[in-house]
């Protein structure tokens, strides 16, 4: 905390309870559109279930919960934010919306953050403030998030990490407003924006001093530090993940964030950040809850998502998402038959899709003729890839032969862009597909792909990881199970921290149970609900 300054209200955490703040909290809660009554949904779902039709029977068999009529009606009746329809409406399309009700502690922390964001950003000309009033002090500290050069998945994971850091340390998060983010995302905070203007002096953020210089100066005389948190970091930047650095950074008013990585797992290994964040997320699904606040699609994209949802996924008993992303090859959009075999083997061996048979065409035809009319037992499969052929081959495979369950299966693909670029258009397409995939009941994503982590996290789905990274061998396992719904931190840093070490026994204990080596990336770290002892990575 800065010396000789009054402590701003949001710094005092949850305990502060002056009359004024109670009143503001009450107002905020009243207008908080995410505050949905999740209790009433459970009661009437029983009635709906009595109208047992074939669909319900199939659902029960597949252990997939249908979206109940009452849950739908109740969600339709919540106040929707016309500026960002997805904010409340995405829950309409989820099987189990109650699961995504934020904890009271998170709601409170969020509301406090929103209040701070508004107070610190209201009517500001950011370009002017940054260029001419950077040294001026008030009760606000800022985090300027640069988009970085990665793919859209990387960008979104980095942004969510930056927001987690801002939330934990009371920093107003401001986002680069001249690249993809502005075209993809809603403004998360009512009555204030987090986008910086196009004429903002971004180059000054990029060029600003790094953590090394600030550490040398013991964080005195430092009005701005830019963190360079990429997969390879300088010694000084790794110090960001040390407890004592955060005491120093409290004195730095402007912090720049330049990264393409997901660092939430690593941030939670810093005791003071863990103390602030962990109580807000009792299920440990921190990315899921943050993404529902800060990774919401703008209305134009949401409209596109909803159109595709009803065109491709609505009404099917099981929604399957298959994300095919190659890494470590020269042509990331190539068709590799071994990869295709892995996809099919994974989907069939895990009972995502029924196996095929060669016999009995007659009974297959008769079965569709008999049941096809009144039932909708079909499975909808959404395939995303830069390469069309994965979808095409899968579709032809199932059209060409009867399957053992005599299930009608629909295959869809939204785009097949052929190659990767960093255009806004490609970013929008990728983001639309990530959101559509997030409504999957079963999700098969590509190992190591941040593109896949996003829908897995937004949807809160424990995915299957397709083992298709790098050179793929016919004899290798086609896929493996996710340990949790949370993204992998691919490159956690292991700095030698100076200063007082981690003496927090509770925190160490928590880490032993909740941080584990990623199943899809050796050396990566992932948050899990509970580490099973014999698999513990130590
Ligand atoms: N629309 C679309 N774009 C894709 C797909 N696969 C790759 N891309 C493009 O390639 C980029 C991949 O980068 P990223 O999202 O970071 O995923 P990662 O590299 O697998 O971690 C995406 O952002 C898109 O621009 C796909 O299935 N659909
Ligand atoms: C903000 O300030 C900058 C620099 O002082 C100025 O060039 C710009 O016109 C201002 N923008 C607005 C919208 O007033
Ligand atoms: C921003 O960068 C320009 C160009 O490098 C430099 O002249 C200017 O002093 C910088 N301004 C601030 C406030 O850092
Ligand atoms: C750095 O600052 C801290 C707290 O302000 C102080 O305790 C410490 O002695 C300083 N270290 C150096 C090397 O100046
Ligand atoms: C096929 O039917 C069996 C028996 O009803 C069921 O257990 C299985 O889950 C079904 N498989 C698929 C992929 O639907
Ligand atoms: C699979 O095949 C590759 C290439 O032939 C070989 O290098 C590898 O050891 C094999 N792996 C297993 C598990 O048999
Ligand atoms: Mg990438």
JSON list of C-alpha atoms and ligand atoms in Angstrom, two decimals, residues 150-154 325 327 420 450, ligand 7:
[
{"chain": "A", "resi": 150, "resn": "UNK", "atom": "CA", "xyz": [-0.47, -15.46, -30.92]},
{"chain": "A", "resi": 151, "resn": "UNK", "atom": "CA", "xyz": [-3.61, -17.04, -32.30]},
{"chain": "A", "resi": 152, "resn": "UNK", "atom": "CA", "xyz": [-7.02, -16.08, -30.96]},
{"chain": "A", "resi": 153, "resn": "UNK", "atom": "CA", "xyz": [-6.95, -18.86, -28.37]},
{"chain": "A", "resi": 154, "resn": "UNK", "atom": "CA", "xyz": [-3.65, -17.61, -26.99]},
{"chain": "A", "resi": 325, "resn": "UNK", "atom": "CA", "xyz": [-5.75, -28.59, -34.75]},
{"chain": "A", "resi": 327, "resn": "UNK", "atom": "CA", "xyz": [0.91, -28.47, -34.25]},
{"chain": "A", "resi": 420, "resn": "UNK", "atom": "CA", "xyz": [-3.86, -19.43, -40.29]},
{"chain": "A", "resi": 450, "resn": "UNK", "atom": "CA", "xyz": [-5.36, -23.10, -26.72]},
{"chain": "B", "resi": 7, "resn": "LIG", "atom": "MG1", "xyz": [-1.71, -20.46, -30.78]}
]
